Short mmCIF file of C-alpha atoms in Angstrom, two decimals:
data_model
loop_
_atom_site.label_atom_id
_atom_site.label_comp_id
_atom_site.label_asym_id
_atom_site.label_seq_id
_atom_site.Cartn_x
_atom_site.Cartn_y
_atom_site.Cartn_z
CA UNK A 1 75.52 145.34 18.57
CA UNK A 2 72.44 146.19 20.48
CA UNK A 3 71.27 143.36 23.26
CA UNK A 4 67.63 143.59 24.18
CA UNK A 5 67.64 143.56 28.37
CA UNK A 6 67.63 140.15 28.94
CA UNK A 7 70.69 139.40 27.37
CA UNK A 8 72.29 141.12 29.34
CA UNK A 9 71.16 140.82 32.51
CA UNK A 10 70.85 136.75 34.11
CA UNK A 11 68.35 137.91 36.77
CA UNK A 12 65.96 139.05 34.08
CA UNK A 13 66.32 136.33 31.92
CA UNK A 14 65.98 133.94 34.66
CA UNK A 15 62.43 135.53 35.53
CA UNK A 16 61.27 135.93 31.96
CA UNK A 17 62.74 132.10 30.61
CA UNK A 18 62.80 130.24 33.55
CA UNK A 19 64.80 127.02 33.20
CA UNK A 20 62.24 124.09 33.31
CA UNK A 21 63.61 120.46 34.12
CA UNK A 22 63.62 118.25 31.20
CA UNK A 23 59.92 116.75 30.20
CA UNK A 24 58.53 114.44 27.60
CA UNK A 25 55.21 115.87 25.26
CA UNK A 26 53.05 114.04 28.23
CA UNK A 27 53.93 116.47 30.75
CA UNK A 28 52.98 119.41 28.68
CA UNK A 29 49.92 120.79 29.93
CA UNK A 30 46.70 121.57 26.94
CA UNK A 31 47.67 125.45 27.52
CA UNK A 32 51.03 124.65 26.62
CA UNK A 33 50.68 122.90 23.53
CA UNK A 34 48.22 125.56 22.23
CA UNK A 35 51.14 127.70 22.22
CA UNK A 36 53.57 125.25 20.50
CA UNK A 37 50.75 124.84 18.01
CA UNK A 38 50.53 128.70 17.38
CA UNK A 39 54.27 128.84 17.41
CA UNK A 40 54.14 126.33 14.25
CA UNK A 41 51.19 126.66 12.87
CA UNK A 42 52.61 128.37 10.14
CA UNK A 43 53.42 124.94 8.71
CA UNK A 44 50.57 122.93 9.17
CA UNK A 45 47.68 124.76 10.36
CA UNK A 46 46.63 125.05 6.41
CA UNK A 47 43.51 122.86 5.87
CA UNK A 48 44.86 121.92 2.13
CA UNK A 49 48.19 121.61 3.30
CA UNK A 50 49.55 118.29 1.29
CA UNK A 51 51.59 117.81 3.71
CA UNK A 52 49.51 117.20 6.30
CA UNK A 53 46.91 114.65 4.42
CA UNK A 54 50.26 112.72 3.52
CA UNK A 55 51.76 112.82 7.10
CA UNK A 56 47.79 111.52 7.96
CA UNK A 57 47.73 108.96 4.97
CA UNK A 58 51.36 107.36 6.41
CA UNK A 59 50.51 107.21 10.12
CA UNK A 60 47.39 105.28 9.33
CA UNK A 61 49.20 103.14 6.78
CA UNK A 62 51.79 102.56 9.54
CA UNK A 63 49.36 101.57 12.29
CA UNK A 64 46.57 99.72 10.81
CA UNK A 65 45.31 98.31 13.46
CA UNK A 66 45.39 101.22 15.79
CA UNK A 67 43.73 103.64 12.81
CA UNK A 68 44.81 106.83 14.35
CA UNK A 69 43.05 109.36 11.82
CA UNK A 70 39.62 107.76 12.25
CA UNK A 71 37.98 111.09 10.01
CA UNK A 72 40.21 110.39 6.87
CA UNK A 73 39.67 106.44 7.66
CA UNK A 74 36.07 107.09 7.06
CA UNK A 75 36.24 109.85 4.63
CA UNK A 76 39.44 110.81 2.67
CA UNK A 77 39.55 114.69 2.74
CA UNK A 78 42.22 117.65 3.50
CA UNK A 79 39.70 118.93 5.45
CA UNK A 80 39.02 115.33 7.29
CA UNK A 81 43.08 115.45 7.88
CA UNK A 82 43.87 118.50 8.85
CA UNK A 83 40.85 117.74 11.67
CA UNK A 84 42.57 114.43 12.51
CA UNK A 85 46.19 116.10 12.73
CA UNK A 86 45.30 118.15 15.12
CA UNK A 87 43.25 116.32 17.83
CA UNK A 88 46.52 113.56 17.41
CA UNK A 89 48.37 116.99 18.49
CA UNK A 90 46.40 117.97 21.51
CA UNK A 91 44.96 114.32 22.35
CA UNK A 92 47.36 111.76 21.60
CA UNK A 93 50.15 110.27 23.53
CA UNK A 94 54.14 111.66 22.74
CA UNK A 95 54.39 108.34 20.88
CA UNK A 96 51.65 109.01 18.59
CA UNK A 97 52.29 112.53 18.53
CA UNK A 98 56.24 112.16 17.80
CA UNK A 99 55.02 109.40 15.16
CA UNK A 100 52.70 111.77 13.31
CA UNK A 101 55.54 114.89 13.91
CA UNK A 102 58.01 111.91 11.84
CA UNK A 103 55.70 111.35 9.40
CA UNK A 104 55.29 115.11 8.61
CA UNK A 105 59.03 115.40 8.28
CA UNK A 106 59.14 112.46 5.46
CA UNK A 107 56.55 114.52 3.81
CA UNK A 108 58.67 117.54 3.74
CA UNK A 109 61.30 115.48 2.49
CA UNK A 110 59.21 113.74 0.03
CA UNK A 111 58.90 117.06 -1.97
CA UNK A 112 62.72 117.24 -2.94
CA UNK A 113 63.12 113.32 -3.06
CA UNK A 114 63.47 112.87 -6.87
CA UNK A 115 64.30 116.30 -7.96
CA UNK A 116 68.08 118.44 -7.94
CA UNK A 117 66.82 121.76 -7.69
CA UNK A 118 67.48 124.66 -10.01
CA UNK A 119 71.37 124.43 -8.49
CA UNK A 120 73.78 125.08 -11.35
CA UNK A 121 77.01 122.55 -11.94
CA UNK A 122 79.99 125.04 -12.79
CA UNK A 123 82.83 122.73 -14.63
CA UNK A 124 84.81 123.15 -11.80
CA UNK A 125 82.65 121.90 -8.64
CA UNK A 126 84.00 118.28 -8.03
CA UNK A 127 81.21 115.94 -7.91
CA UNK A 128 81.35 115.16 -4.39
CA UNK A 129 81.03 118.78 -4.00
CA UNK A 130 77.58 119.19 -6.27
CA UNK A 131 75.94 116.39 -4.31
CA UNK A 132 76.60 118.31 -1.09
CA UNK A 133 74.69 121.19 -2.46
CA UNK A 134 71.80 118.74 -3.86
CA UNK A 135 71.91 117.32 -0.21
CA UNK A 136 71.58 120.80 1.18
CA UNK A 137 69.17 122.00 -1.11
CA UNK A 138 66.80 118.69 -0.34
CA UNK A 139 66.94 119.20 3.26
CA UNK A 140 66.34 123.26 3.01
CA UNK A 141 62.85 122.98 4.41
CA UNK A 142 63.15 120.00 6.46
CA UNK A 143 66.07 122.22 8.25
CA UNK A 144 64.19 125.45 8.71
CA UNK A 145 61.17 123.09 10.44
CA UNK A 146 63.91 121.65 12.41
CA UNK A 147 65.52 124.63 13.80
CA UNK A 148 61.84 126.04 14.56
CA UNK A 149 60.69 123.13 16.42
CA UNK A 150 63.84 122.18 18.41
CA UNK A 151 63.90 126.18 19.64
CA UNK A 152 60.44 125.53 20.63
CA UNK A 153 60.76 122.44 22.19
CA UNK A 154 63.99 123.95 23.90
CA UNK A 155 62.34 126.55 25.62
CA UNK A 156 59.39 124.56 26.65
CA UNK A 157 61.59 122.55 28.06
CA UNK A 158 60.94 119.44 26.19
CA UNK A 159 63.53 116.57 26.20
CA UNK A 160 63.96 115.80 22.49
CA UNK A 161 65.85 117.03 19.30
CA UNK A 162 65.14 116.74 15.63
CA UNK A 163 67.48 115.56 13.40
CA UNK A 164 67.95 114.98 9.65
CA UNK A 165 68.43 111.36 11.77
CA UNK A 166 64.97 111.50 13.68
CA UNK A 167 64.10 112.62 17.28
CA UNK A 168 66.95 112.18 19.92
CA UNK A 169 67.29 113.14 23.38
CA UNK A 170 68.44 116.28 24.10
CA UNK A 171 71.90 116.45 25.49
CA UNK A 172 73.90 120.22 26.65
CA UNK A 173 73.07 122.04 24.01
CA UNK A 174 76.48 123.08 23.19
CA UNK A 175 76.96 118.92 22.41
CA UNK A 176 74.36 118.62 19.93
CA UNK A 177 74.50 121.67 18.05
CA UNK A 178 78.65 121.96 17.99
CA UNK A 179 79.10 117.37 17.61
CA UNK A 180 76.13 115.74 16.77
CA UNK A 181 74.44 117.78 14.09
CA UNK A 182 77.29 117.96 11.77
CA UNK A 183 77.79 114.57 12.33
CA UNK A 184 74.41 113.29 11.51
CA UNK A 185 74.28 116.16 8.80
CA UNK A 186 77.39 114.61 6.85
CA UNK A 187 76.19 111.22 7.41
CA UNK A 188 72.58 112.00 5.15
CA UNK A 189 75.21 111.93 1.99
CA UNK A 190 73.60 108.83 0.32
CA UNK A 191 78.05 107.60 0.52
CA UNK A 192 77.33 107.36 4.30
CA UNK A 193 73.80 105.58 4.27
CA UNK A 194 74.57 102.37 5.82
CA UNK A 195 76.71 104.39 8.69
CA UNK A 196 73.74 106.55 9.05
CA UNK A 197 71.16 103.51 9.41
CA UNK A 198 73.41 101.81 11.93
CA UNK A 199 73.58 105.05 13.74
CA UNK A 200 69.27 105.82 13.45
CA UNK A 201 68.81 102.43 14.81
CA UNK A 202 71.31 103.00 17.68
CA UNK A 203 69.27 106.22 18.71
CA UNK A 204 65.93 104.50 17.99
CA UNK A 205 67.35 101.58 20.77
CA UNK A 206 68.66 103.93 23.46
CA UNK A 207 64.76 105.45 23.48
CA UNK A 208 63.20 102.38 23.97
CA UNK A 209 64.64 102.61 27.57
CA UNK A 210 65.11 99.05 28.20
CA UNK A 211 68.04 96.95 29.20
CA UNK A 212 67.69 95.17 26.30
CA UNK A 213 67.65 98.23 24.03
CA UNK A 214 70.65 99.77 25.70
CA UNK A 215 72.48 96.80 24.95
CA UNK A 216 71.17 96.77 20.97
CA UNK A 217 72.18 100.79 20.95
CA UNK A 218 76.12 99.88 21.92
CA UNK A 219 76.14 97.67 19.11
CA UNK A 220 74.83 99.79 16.36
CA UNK A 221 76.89 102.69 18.07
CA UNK A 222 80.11 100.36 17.24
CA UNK A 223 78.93 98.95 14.03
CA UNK A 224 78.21 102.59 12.66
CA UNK A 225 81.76 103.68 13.41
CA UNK A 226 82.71 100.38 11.74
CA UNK A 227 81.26 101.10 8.79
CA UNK A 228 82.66 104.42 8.63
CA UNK A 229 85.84 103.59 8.54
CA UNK A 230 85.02 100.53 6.12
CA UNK A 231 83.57 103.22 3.52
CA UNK A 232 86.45 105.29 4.08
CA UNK A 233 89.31 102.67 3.69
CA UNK A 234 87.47 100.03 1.43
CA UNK A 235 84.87 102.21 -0.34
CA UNK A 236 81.54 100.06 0.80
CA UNK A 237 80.69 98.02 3.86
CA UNK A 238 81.94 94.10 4.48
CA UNK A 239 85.40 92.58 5.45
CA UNK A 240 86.86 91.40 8.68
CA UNK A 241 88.79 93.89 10.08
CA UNK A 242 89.04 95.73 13.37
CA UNK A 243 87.94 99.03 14.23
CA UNK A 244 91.79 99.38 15.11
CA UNK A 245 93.26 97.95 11.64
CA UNK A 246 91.01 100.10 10.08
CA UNK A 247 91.96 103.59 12.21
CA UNK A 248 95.49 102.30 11.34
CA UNK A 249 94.88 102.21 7.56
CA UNK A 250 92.91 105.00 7.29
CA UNK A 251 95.45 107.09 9.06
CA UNK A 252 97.81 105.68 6.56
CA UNK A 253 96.60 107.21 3.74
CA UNK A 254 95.54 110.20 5.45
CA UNK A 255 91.60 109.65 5.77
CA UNK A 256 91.69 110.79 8.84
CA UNK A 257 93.40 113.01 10.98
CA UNK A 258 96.99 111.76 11.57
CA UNK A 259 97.76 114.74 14.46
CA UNK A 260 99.39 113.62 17.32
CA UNK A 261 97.27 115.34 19.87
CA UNK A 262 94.49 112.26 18.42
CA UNK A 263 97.44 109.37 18.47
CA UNK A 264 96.35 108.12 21.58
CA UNK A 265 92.50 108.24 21.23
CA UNK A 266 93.10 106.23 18.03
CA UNK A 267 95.22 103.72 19.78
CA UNK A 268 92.67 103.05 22.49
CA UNK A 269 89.35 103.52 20.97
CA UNK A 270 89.22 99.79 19.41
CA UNK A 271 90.04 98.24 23.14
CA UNK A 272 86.93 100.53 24.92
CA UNK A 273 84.53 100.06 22.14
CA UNK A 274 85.32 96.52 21.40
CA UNK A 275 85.00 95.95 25.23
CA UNK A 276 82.20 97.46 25.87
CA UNK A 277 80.05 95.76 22.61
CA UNK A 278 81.38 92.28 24.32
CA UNK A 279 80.48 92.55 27.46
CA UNK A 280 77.19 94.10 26.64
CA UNK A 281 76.02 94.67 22.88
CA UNK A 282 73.66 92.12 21.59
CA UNK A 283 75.91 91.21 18.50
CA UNK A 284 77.42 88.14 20.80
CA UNK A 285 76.22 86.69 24.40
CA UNK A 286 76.58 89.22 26.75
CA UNK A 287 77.98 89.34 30.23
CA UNK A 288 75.37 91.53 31.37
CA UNK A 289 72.99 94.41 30.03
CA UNK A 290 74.55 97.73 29.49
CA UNK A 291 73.09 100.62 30.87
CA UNK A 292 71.50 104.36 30.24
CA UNK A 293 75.14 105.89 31.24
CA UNK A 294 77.20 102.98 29.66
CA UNK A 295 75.11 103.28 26.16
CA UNK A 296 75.16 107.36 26.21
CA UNK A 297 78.86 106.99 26.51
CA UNK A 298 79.06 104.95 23.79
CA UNK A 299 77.25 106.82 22.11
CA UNK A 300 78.60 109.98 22.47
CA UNK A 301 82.70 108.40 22.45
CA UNK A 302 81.33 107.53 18.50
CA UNK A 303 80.15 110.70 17.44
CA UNK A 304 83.31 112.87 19.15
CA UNK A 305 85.40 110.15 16.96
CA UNK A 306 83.27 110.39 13.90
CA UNK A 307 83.19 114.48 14.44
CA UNK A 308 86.90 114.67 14.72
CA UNK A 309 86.93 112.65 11.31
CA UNK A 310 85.13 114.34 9.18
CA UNK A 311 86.01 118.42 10.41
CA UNK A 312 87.57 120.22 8.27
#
């Protein structure tokens, strides 16, 4: 297959792509986000775009008091939206601007909310089966949006990732795309929603970048796994056993993998999670705060467990 130059030769690539170290939207300069916006503006840079009045309509709703859109506050118009979505863009802060980005996902979600698509049932297709295609086919655009902004926002550089779970901080890239994105990818079944809300709030913790919200993202790391293996034993959420009575179970009827390569990681996952939430998750009085490496590690011991469980 033909390579263009660069890909096959580092020095050139180097020169052409330089490797930038890892910045938050603040850092980018005006220049640089004229380019992201021409890079997207295929999606929003429509003045009747629907999505873009809605994305407008929710941030405002969301933030009363702060009234971000102060053109469609005043005067409710596409026109009046599209002007306010993109001086939030080049103006506001990466809270604001990641806020508005979030609400312009839900909108592209929104479209596809109630409806299944023209996807035809064949007798045969089991029905867990035919709700993975309706999941698929409701998350068609929302996916193509996400793989053009997280290329963009990878070669700019920029130290975040979207998810069908939200923004999270971008790891090696080889981590998110190969673990975390078919994890949180399974997980937006509507089986696996209480998992997957355990899970958003852990990532939504670790970004708050506080002792305290390290401490909260350990917990809802553990208590997502929990509930995994809950669902997957029990059928639904609740009860009083361990994460290790559960692995046990679940291995016992062959829910997950029963290999023996993963007999050991199954043995001692219970005793480093369980640890770790009780001397530092905010579920019970902690012995101290946990960390930025302690809740990373946590985080990323539940999604190698929870991507070794569900690969086929």
């Amino acid at each position: 297959m033909f390579k263009i130059w660069s890909e096959k030769n580092n020095e050139a690539k180097t020169m052409l792509s330089p490797n930038l170290d890892l910045r938050n939207w603040d850092d980018l300069s005006r220049e640089e986000k004229e380019k992201i916006w021409n890079f997207l503006k295929h999606w929003f840079n429509r003045k009747n775009d629907p999505r873009v009045l809605f994305s407008i309509i929710q941030l405002n709703e969301l933030h009363k008091s702060r009234s971000y859109a102060r053109l469609t506050l005043e005067d409710l118009s596409a026109s009046n939206a599209f002007a306010d979505f993109k001086n939030i863009f080049f103006e506001q802060t990466q809270h604001v601007a990641l806020e508005l980005f979030s609400c312009f996902c839900q909108a592209i979600l929104d479209e596809r909310k109630n409806e299944n698509g023209r996807i035809y049932r064949h007798d045969y297709v089991s029905d867990e089966e035919f709700l993975e295609r309706i999941t698929g086919w409701r998350f068609q655009d929302f996916d193509k949006f996400t793989a053009r902004l997280n290329d963009i926002f990878e070669q700019f550089s920029v130290n975040l990732f979207l998810t069908r779970d939200g923004f999270i901080e971008r790891q090696d890239s080889r981590i998110i795309t190969e673990i975390y994105v078919p994890v949180i990818n399974f997980l937006s079944l509507p089986k696996w929603s209480d998992v997957n809300r355990e899970l958003s709030d852990a990532f939504k913790e670790y970004q708050v970048k506080t002792d305290q919200g390290y401490s909260n993202c350990v917990t809802h790391a553990v208590s997502s796994l929990q509930a995994f293996l809950q669902i997957s034993v029990d059928g639904k959420i609740g009860g009083s056993e361990g994460i290790n009575t559960l692995i046990k179970n679940a291995r016992e009827k062959s829910l997950i993998p029963v290999d023996k390569f993963t007999e050991e990681i199954f043995k001692n996952i219970d005793t480093i999670l369980m640890r770790e939430r009780g001397k530092t998750g905010s579920a019970h009085p902690k012995q101290e705060y946990a960390n930025e490496k302690s809740a990373r590690l946590v985080l990323n011991v539940v999604i190698i467990f929870l991507q070794h469980c569900i690969q086929k």
